[in-house]
Structures are given as structure tokens and as C-alpha cells.
XYZ file of C-alpha atoms in Angstrom:
511
model
C 122.140 -172.373 43.660
C 120.217 -175.486 42.481
C 120.244 -177.186 46.132
C 118.937 -174.097 47.463
C 116.174 -173.586 44.666
C 115.205 -177.448 44.871
C 114.510 -177.290 48.422
C 112.409 -174.303 48.344
C 110.302 -175.912 45.727
C 109.737 -179.096 47.928
C 108.914 -176.689 50.660
C 105.970 -175.207 48.500
C 105.155 -178.550 47.094
C 104.889 -180.298 50.654
C 102.789 -177.203 51.873
C 100.329 -177.647 48.981
C 100.057 -181.569 49.582
C 99.109 -180.926 53.339
C 96.595 -178.717 52.453
C 95.211 -181.295 49.857
C 95.307 -184.185 52.642
C 93.227 -181.974 55.126
C 91.042 -180.922 52.194
C 90.318 -184.333 51.002
C 89.070 -185.453 54.394
C 86.235 -182.331 53.806
C 85.512 -183.585 50.188
C 82.809 -186.109 50.389
C 80.083 -184.499 48.297
C 79.362 -183.031 44.943
C 78.628 -179.559 46.629
C 82.260 -180.000 48.481
C 84.225 -180.957 45.460
C 82.775 -178.174 43.344
C 82.206 -175.405 45.733
C 83.966 -176.162 48.734
C 80.221 -176.562 50.077
C 79.855 -172.501 49.521
C 81.715 -171.975 53.201
C 84.229 -169.494 52.172
C 84.175 -166.020 53.345
C 84.402 -162.793 51.453
C 87.878 -162.120 52.242
C 88.898 -165.811 51.623
C 87.426 -166.181 48.373
C 88.600 -162.668 47.540
C 92.287 -163.780 48.404
C 91.207 -166.973 46.635
C 90.004 -165.096 43.429
C 93.457 -163.093 43.362
C 95.354 -166.401 43.417
C 93.425 -167.770 40.712
C 93.925 -164.689 38.597
C 97.582 -163.360 39.180
C 98.960 -165.893 36.912
C 102.223 -166.930 35.299
C 101.244 -164.450 32.586
C 100.994 -161.753 35.274
C 104.089 -162.435 37.103
C 106.388 -163.805 34.473
C 104.914 -162.586 31.313
C 104.113 -158.733 32.208
C 107.259 -158.189 33.862
C 108.977 -159.724 30.718
C 106.844 -157.685 28.601
C 107.689 -154.424 30.581
C 111.379 -155.079 30.402
C 111.587 -155.682 26.841
C 108.741 -153.420 25.194
C 108.022 -150.658 28.024
C 105.105 -149.297 28.076
C 102.988 -151.517 25.802
C 103.968 -154.477 28.415
C 101.583 -152.079 30.886
C 98.500 -152.436 29.109
C 98.398 -156.023 30.146
C 98.349 -154.310 33.759
C 95.556 -152.024 33.092
C 93.370 -154.108 31.141
C 93.409 -157.126 33.668
C 92.754 -154.714 36.600
C 90.026 -152.752 35.145
C 88.191 -156.245 34.125
C 87.110 -156.421 37.410
C 84.581 -153.337 37.195
C 83.024 -155.381 34.662
C 82.917 -158.421 37.123
C 81.773 -156.352 39.818
C 79.107 -154.372 38.170
C 77.560 -157.179 35.599
C 78.299 -160.590 36.641
C 79.078 -161.327 40.019
C 75.763 -161.361 41.476
C 73.586 -162.622 38.972
C 75.716 -165.621 38.268
C 75.629 -166.394 42.416
C 71.798 -166.144 42.414
C 71.203 -168.153 39.320
C 74.195 -170.854 39.119
C 74.793 -173.871 41.253
C 78.218 -175.215 40.272
C 79.164 -174.025 36.810
C 78.259 -171.281 33.831
C 76.033 -173.236 32.372
C 73.550 -173.998 35.409
C 73.204 -170.038 35.166
C 72.404 -170.163 31.975
C 70.014 -173.302 32.322
C 68.309 -171.436 34.824
C 66.732 -169.716 32.056
C 66.955 -172.175 29.238
C 66.465 -175.600 30.338
C 67.975 -176.826 27.394
C 70.605 -179.816 27.017
C 71.984 -178.459 23.681
C 72.465 -175.146 25.521
C 74.418 -176.919 28.638
C 76.133 -178.893 26.043
C 77.833 -175.812 24.547
C 78.211 -173.912 27.713
C 80.425 -176.973 28.963
C 82.203 -177.105 25.408
C 83.181 -173.522 25.929
C 84.385 -174.116 29.455
C 86.708 -176.822 28.569
C 87.897 -174.900 25.402
C 89.074 -171.776 27.212
C 90.026 -173.591 30.346
C 92.503 -175.384 28.490
C 93.695 -172.395 26.505
C 94.677 -170.942 29.570
C 96.011 -173.909 31.433
C 98.607 -174.382 28.192
C 100.139 -170.700 28.841
C 100.576 -171.792 32.708
C 102.480 -174.898 31.855
C 104.484 -172.767 29.268
C 105.553 -170.632 32.321
C 106.275 -173.566 34.296
C 108.023 -175.671 31.852
C 110.725 -172.394 31.667
C 110.889 -171.564 35.079
C 111.799 -175.504 36.431
C 114.160 -175.490 33.442
C 116.024 -172.259 34.307
C 116.147 -172.901 38.137
C 116.781 -176.903 38.104
C 117.934 -177.506 34.950
C 115.413 -180.018 34.273
C 114.441 -180.433 30.381
C 111.019 -178.370 29.571
C 109.226 -181.877 28.937
C 109.811 -183.220 32.823
C 109.043 -179.738 34.049
C 105.713 -179.772 32.446
C 105.172 -183.330 33.659
C 105.849 -182.672 37.288
C 103.178 -179.403 37.068
C 100.654 -181.810 35.523
C 101.085 -184.219 37.726
C 100.776 -182.134 40.996
C 97.921 -180.155 39.549
C 95.689 -183.649 39.209
C 96.620 -184.546 42.681
C 95.024 -181.615 44.079
C 91.895 -181.662 42.167
C 91.092 -185.158 42.493
C 91.820 -185.223 45.746
C 91.091 -181.996 47.302
C 88.536 -180.547 45.212
C 87.544 -176.815 45.497
C 88.688 -176.670 49.219
C 92.320 -177.398 48.594
C 92.248 -175.277 45.354
C 90.878 -172.240 47.370
C 93.543 -172.834 50.112
C 96.334 -173.675 47.602
C 95.176 -170.235 45.857
C 95.259 -168.077 49.173
C 98.290 -169.068 50.427
C 99.927 -168.584 47.024
C 98.136 -165.075 46.843
C 99.981 -164.229 50.062
C 103.535 -165.380 48.999
C 103.034 -163.677 45.647
C 102.572 -160.385 47.290
C 105.148 -160.771 49.539
C 107.976 -161.491 46.762
C 106.370 -158.702 44.576
C 106.422 -156.253 47.353
C 110.071 -157.306 48.337
C 111.461 -156.799 45.062
C 109.462 -153.503 44.337
C 111.116 -151.871 47.312
C 114.539 -152.874 46.573
C 114.320 -151.601 42.646
C 112.626 -148.415 44.080
C 115.462 -148.011 46.982
C 118.107 -148.134 43.841
C 116.284 -145.306 42.597
C 116.503 -143.495 45.661
C 112.756 -143.613 46.155
C 112.773 -141.310 43.473
C 109.441 -141.913 40.548
C 111.522 -139.424 38.176
C 114.685 -140.498 38.391
C 113.466 -144.299 37.797
C 111.552 -142.675 34.691
C 114.774 -141.080 33.390
C 117.612 -144.176 34.040
C 114.816 -146.510 32.321
C 115.022 -144.592 29.146
C 118.958 -145.293 28.944
C 118.853 -148.880 30.084
C 117.548 -150.785 26.902
C 118.134 -150.623 23.262
C 114.834 -148.694 22.404
C 115.923 -145.970 24.327
C 113.763 -142.935 24.630
C 110.741 -145.128 22.970
C 110.786 -147.326 25.918
C 108.238 -145.066 27.684
C 106.098 -144.729 24.679
C 103.296 -147.009 23.349
C 103.816 -148.651 19.938
C 107.190 -150.743 20.720
C 105.108 -153.886 20.583
C 101.380 -153.084 19.570
C 102.513 -151.087 16.161
C 98.922 -151.622 14.964
C 96.112 -149.259 16.599
C 93.330 -151.700 15.927
C 95.709 -154.417 17.623
C 96.037 -152.652 20.881
C 92.255 -152.181 20.901
C 91.768 -155.744 20.169
C 94.156 -156.925 23.078
C 92.335 -154.244 25.460
C 88.868 -155.472 24.759
C 89.859 -159.153 25.099
C 91.399 -158.348 28.759
C 88.682 -155.938 30.000
C 85.927 -158.267 28.766
C 87.431 -161.477 28.906
C 87.724 -161.997 32.703
C 83.901 -161.884 32.873
C 83.595 -165.117 31.134
C 86.548 -167.024 32.589
C 85.081 -170.501 33.799
C 87.813 -170.815 36.241
C 87.076 -167.175 38.104
C 83.183 -167.115 37.609
C 83.180 -170.715 39.538
C 84.766 -169.054 42.412
C 81.646 -166.915 42.856
C 79.907 -170.514 44.047
C 82.497 -171.039 46.943
C 80.295 -168.506 49.071
C 77.022 -168.354 50.578
C 75.425 -165.942 48.706
C 75.109 -162.790 46.290
C 76.546 -159.916 49.066
C 79.464 -162.015 50.018
C 80.154 -162.776 46.352
C 80.161 -159.004 45.491
C 82.728 -158.507 48.583
C 85.083 -160.923 47.488
C 85.341 -159.087 44.176
C 86.253 -155.842 46.191
C 88.871 -157.463 48.128
C 90.334 -159.289 44.903
C 90.207 -156.217 43.289
C 92.160 -154.412 45.742
C 94.857 -157.115 46.058
C 95.104 -157.376 42.142
C 95.268 -153.607 41.807
C 98.114 -153.001 44.015
C 99.801 -156.085 42.434
C 99.609 -154.597 38.729
C 100.788 -151.241 40.111
C 104.232 -152.965 41.229
C 104.767 -154.752 37.761
C 106.016 -151.412 36.612
C 108.935 -151.934 39.526
C 109.163 -155.521 38.459
C 109.593 -154.308 34.672
C 111.422 -151.515 35.298
C 113.944 -152.959 37.315
C 114.525 -155.984 34.986
C 115.222 -153.676 31.990
C 117.914 -151.544 34.110
C 119.324 -154.051 36.418
C 119.061 -157.003 34.506
C 119.605 -156.064 30.875
C 117.641 -156.686 27.423
C 120.162 -159.112 26.305
C 120.352 -161.271 29.319
C 116.409 -161.274 29.373
C 116.347 -162.708 25.882
C 119.039 -165.088 26.420
C 117.128 -166.731 29.095
C 113.837 -166.787 27.262
C 113.146 -165.057 23.929
C 109.767 -164.162 25.218
C 111.017 -162.496 28.559
C 109.174 -165.013 30.378
C 112.129 -165.259 32.897
C 112.723 -161.292 33.706
C 111.277 -161.497 37.208
C 113.482 -164.422 38.758
C 116.346 -162.874 36.812
C 115.557 -159.426 38.731
C 115.468 -161.245 41.995
C 119.086 -163.028 41.252
C 120.217 -159.548 40.466
C 119.003 -157.848 43.521
C 119.151 -160.365 46.301
C 121.154 -163.173 45.218
C 120.774 -166.812 44.790
C 118.257 -166.953 47.929
C 115.971 -164.101 46.637
C 115.840 -166.085 43.147
C 115.022 -169.158 44.550
C 112.343 -167.721 46.907
C 110.543 -166.054 43.885
C 111.026 -168.608 41.237
C 109.249 -171.008 44.167
C 106.610 -168.526 44.317
C 106.141 -168.152 40.516
C 105.730 -171.998 40.464
C 103.136 -171.924 43.346
C 101.493 -169.363 41.337
C 101.516 -171.690 38.543
C 100.217 -174.895 40.610
C 97.485 -172.616 41.991
C 96.131 -171.227 38.950
C 96.295 -174.683 36.968
C 94.400 -176.732 39.714
C 91.353 -173.860 39.498
C 91.517 -174.028 35.721
C 91.395 -178.218 35.776
C 88.451 -178.297 38.245
C 86.772 -175.653 35.890
C 87.107 -177.920 33.366
C 86.174 -181.133 35.084
C 82.965 -179.471 36.618
C 81.659 -178.593 33.060
C 82.083 -182.401 31.820
C 81.079 -184.241 34.986
C 78.253 -182.167 36.331
C 76.798 -180.487 32.729
C 77.780 -182.904 30.233
C 77.978 -186.341 32.295
C 75.213 -185.531 34.379
C 72.694 -183.556 32.865
C 73.040 -184.526 29.504
C 74.290 -188.270 29.258
C 72.803 -189.458 32.506
C 69.875 -186.955 32.420
C 70.126 -185.683 35.670
C 69.507 -189.410 37.240
C 73.498 -189.750 38.421
C 73.966 -190.433 41.916
C 76.496 -188.477 43.913
C 79.304 -191.279 43.743
C 78.720 -191.684 39.965
C 79.201 -187.643 39.423
C 82.387 -187.641 41.947
C 84.019 -190.312 39.858
C 83.091 -188.591 36.532
C 84.575 -185.344 38.146
C 87.950 -187.165 39.078
C 88.457 -188.883 35.803
C 87.426 -185.780 33.838
C 90.357 -184.020 35.864
C 92.829 -186.747 34.832
C 91.690 -186.133 31.098
C 91.645 -182.447 30.993
C 95.029 -182.693 32.638
C 96.707 -184.999 30.105
C 95.371 -182.837 27.102
C 96.660 -179.592 28.435
C 100.111 -181.086 29.142
C 100.369 -182.661 25.482
C 99.245 -178.861 24.000
C 101.637 -177.246 26.257
C 104.612 -179.296 24.519
C 104.044 -177.568 21.655
C 103.831 -173.920 22.668
C 107.222 -173.706 24.397
C 108.184 -170.607 22.552
C 105.396 -168.372 23.325
C 105.178 -165.200 25.832
C 102.705 -166.735 28.438
C 100.999 -162.983 28.980
C 100.214 -163.610 25.134
C 98.750 -166.663 25.185
C 96.453 -165.730 28.192
C 95.400 -162.636 26.402
C 94.183 -165.316 23.632
C 92.069 -167.114 26.430
C 90.762 -163.900 27.344
C 89.728 -162.933 23.891
C 87.675 -166.687 23.631
C 85.803 -165.831 26.791
C 84.842 -162.492 25.876
C 83.707 -163.899 22.333
C 81.656 -166.905 23.499
C 80.900 -166.388 27.150
C 80.298 -162.910 27.936
C 77.267 -162.434 25.561
C 75.355 -165.153 26.617
C 75.697 -164.059 30.335
C 74.769 -160.462 29.634
C 71.837 -161.244 27.568
C 70.586 -164.290 29.669
C 70.162 -161.534 32.457
C 69.048 -158.479 30.490
C 67.240 -159.178 27.097
C 63.638 -160.450 27.469
C 63.532 -161.944 23.987
C 66.694 -163.793 24.271
C 65.873 -167.688 23.449
C 67.827 -170.966 23.225
C 68.694 -170.609 19.706
C 70.246 -167.314 20.311
C 72.261 -168.740 23.064
C 73.587 -171.346 20.815
C 74.325 -169.679 18.085
C 76.469 -166.852 19.995
C 78.294 -169.234 21.996
C 79.114 -171.514 18.935
C 80.197 -168.402 16.695
C 82.117 -166.958 19.451
C 84.015 -169.815 20.343
C 84.829 -170.894 16.602
C 85.318 -167.240 15.546
C 88.242 -166.600 17.783
C 89.621 -169.763 17.474
C 89.659 -169.510 13.380
C 91.058 -166.205 13.847
C 93.875 -167.137 15.858
C 94.693 -169.804 13.848
C 94.898 -167.624 10.826
C 96.590 -165.109 12.219
C 100.508 -163.869 12.550
C 100.690 -165.986 16.084
C 100.265 -169.305 14.056
C 101.665 -167.989 10.599
C 104.714 -166.388 9.841
C 106.918 -165.870 6.889
C 110.055 -166.051 8.571
C 110.957 -169.627 9.516
C 110.914 -169.983 13.211
C 109.085 -166.780 14.467
C 105.702 -168.867 14.829
C 104.298 -172.192 14.407
C 103.916 -172.360 10.651
C 105.718 -170.700 7.657
C 103.514 -168.656 5.351
C 101.645 -165.349 5.151
C 98.790 -165.006 7.878
C 95.419 -164.420 6.357
C 94.254 -162.306 9.542
C 96.698 -159.711 10.283
C 95.641 -159.189 14.207
C 97.555 -160.995 16.648
C 94.513 -160.815 19.072
C 90.987 -161.435 17.381
C 88.823 -159.680 20.223
C 87.922 -156.453 17.977
C 86.248 -159.319 15.576
C 85.193 -162.324 17.553
C 83.544 -160.507 20.816
C 81.150 -158.013 18.473
C 80.202 -161.365 16.225
C 79.425 -163.202 19.554
C 77.068 -160.376 20.432
C 75.766 -160.244 16.813
C 75.150 -164.259 16.374
C 73.132 -164.027 19.668
C 71.380 -161.207 18.585
C 70.662 -162.473 15.050
C 70.099 -166.048 16.041
C 67.683 -164.680 18.331
C 65.326 -162.577 16.007
C 65.541 -165.281 12.870
C 64.315 -167.921 15.295
C 60.889 -168.758 15.515
C 60.985 -169.593 19.014
C 59.074 -167.093 21.398
C 60.876 -166.290 24.266
C 58.977 -166.862 27.787
C 58.631 -163.599 29.335
C 57.104 -165.257 32.351
C 60.591 -167.132 32.815
C 62.519 -163.971 32.243
C 60.541 -162.048 34.963
C 61.596 -165.032 37.432
C 65.441 -164.843 36.339
C 65.329 -160.725 36.318
C 64.143 -160.808 40.125
C 66.534 -164.193 41.245
C 69.418 -162.591 39.355
C 69.308 -159.214 41.536
C 67.765 -160.379 44.736
C 68.567 -164.383 45.201
C 64.653 -164.804 45.795
C 62.758 -167.273 43.457
C 59.430 -166.032 42.268
C 57.084 -169.115 40.917
């Protein structure tokens, strides 16, 4: 078994390294490094967005959560998909028209202030690292299950590979790794779903009836409230999922890889179709794991349920399907972490180093060196943090990153485009309050503190009772932006706002 799995892993790694080798020949300038020289077509970028978005949380975490908690696990599928309506209607076009390489470029188009750019870069790095921890936890558990390697070595392997992709191949390598991974993931998920559906005689009613008796939850499996017992917590989670995507830095930078705003919009439509089909199929993965793997076996492999999909593949298709699905999950993780490293590295090198430290005077070569070293630094920090988060569910870890993104980035993006009075003070206040309120509420919440030893990181009563901070931190981000603007003596530049409004919607500069 290990030999077959190892062979398929090597094929995936070899394929991604070949992509990186060819991409490195096309990565000479900063534009090529950060945005693949805006050369991707709508369908290519749509597949790459889907590849970037369908993470370990989607494939491993959601399947496990549906298998263990029933209907409540499906909240993640719904939230992740509906989020693309927010991206399509509010963010995609203005971001492409106003930005160049990073989210901070878009905000700096209106507020040409170093502090604004610096705080936006800080947000990008914080969110990317949060999200990356989830992917590395998934990778560690997967390789440990498959190859018998220790969790620490598993995380190190993925960390080294993701650094190689970004340092040598930049956005071109990252995009093509994501496209290949999206195709592989859809093929793997579709095969398992068809086999699961065939086991239920292609009858949805039979499937729903049989899962009622397949888990310890019984009839309650199909009802909400198994995992999220507090209605506020459920609303909080869904708010974070639906609004968070529009603030995720590694998704936002994907809109700079196409030539113009209509292509950016087209790529969101392609991505939404691919992602939508995938999330519908997660029902079959979750129900199949509940019925054919069983609660006890899923929990024995990983208490958070992260290994449900590979175990289902083994139950249905033997060792080959198990190895193939696990190798696809591995490719999934590699593709997503590469995008995350790139978004954090570009925020550091382009926003912090080039614009703040060097005051826009850095040469092309200096920026490239800074971006590559930043990639190495971000990777090392993420690996160290992932070593402490081994026992957490990856879908849950990702939902926290979404909460931070929705609280710290989305209010600023929306108000920059749509509010005439918005000023620098409001932007900085909103970003900092959104970021730190989300992080503090997570720290004082039940994911970090629990009265039962071993149930969380620290032993003690949580001060904040909700597992996801979104319902508090997202409104705080908007309120802080508005209050900061209204209390500031600084006047908003109406002429600049009109320029931004026209450019955000048409791509045409009026000066």
C-alpha cells in the first residue's frame, strides 16, 4: 500500500516540479512573478481560482464534518459557494481596475498613504498564514496516514515544496499547479460520488434513508444542531464564510493575472460553476463516508474527521483509489499553500519593502530578491505554527481565516469603492480593529480555552463563548471604519473619489 501511494505522490510532485521548471523560464520580471504578466485567459484563471479555493478544508474537512455531524457540515459547502456572489458583484471588477499586484494597491489607488499600505500588507500576511496553517495540518495528517511518516516530517516536506514553487516559478507556476490540481480533484471527487450513488442504486431517497441509521446520531444526522448548537454561532460561521472570500488575499491577487475586468468577471463565473459542482458532490463524500466507513473508523484515523474522504476511497475502490485520492488531496494542499505563500510574499516585498522601506525606489532585481526571501520567511513561520495545530479540524481552521478576512479586509474594500467621505484614518482604524478584534475573540474563545484537558490548546473557561468571531468582528470592522472617518478632522478628497468610482467601474482613468 505504502509503495503505491508513494509512487502516486512522486508522480504529483514530479508533475508540479516540471511545471515550476518551465514557469521559471518565464519569470524574469516582477510583473511575471506577481501576476504571470496578466496573461491568463478567463477559463484558465477560473480553473486556477477553483484550484486555489477548493482547499484541504473543502476536500478533507467538509467530507469529514458531514460524515461526523451530518447537516451541520454542509453549512461549509453552502457558505463557500454563496461567497462567490459577493466576489462577482462587489469585488472582482473594481479590484482588477484599481489594483496592480496586491490588495493594498487597490486601496492605495485612493489613499496614497504609507500607513494604509503597511496595515493592508500586515492584514494580508496575517490572513495568509492563518489559512496556511490549516492546509499544512491537513497535509501532515494525510502523509502520516498514507506513508506512515511522522507529522513533523510531513509538514516539512509540504513546506519545502511550496517554497520551491513560489521562489522559482512565481505566479505562472502557482497558477498551472492550481489548474492541474482543480482537474484532478474534480475527477477524483466525481469518481467517488458516482460509486457512492451507485451503492444507493442511484436513488437519493434511499441514500437519505440509509444514512439515518448509519451513524450514532441516528435520525438527527439529517437535522441541524449536531455540531452548532448555538444559533448565534451558526450565523457567525455563515457570515464569515460568505463575506470572507471577498477579503481573502490569495483569491484577490488572482484577478490581477488576467488582462482586464471583463475577463476577471468571466473567470469568476467559470470558477463558480466548477466550485458549485464540487460542493454539491461533497454530500456524496460525506454520506458515503458515514455509511461505508463508519463513525468509529473515521474518528480513529483522525478525531476531527479529516481523513474521511481517503478512507471512503479505500472502502469503495481499494488501495489504488485510496492512493489516488490521497495523492489528489496532497496536490490540493500544494496548490493552495503555493498561492498563500505568494500572496503573503507579494504583500511584504511589493507593499512593505518596495513602497514603504524603499519609498518606491527599489529596482526590479531588488524587488524580485525581496519577494523570494519573503516567500522563504513566510513558509518557515507557517511550518512552525502548523506544528502546534495538529489536532484541529481543517475546515474549522479555515473558517477562522475567513472571519479575519471578512472583518479586516472586506469593509475597507467596500468603503473605498462606494463611500465618498471615507478617508485614511477610517481605512487604518477599520483594518486594525477588524484584524485584532477577530484574533482576540479567537484567542479568548472555546477553540483555545476549554475546561476539559486535551479538548483545546489551553485549560480554562473561555471568556468568549462563540467558536467563530464573525458576528462580532465583521460589524466591528465596518463600524470602526465609519467612526474613524467621522471623528477624523481629515477631509475626504471628492475629486479623487470620483476618479476612483469611474476607474473601478470602467477601468478608464480620468485626470
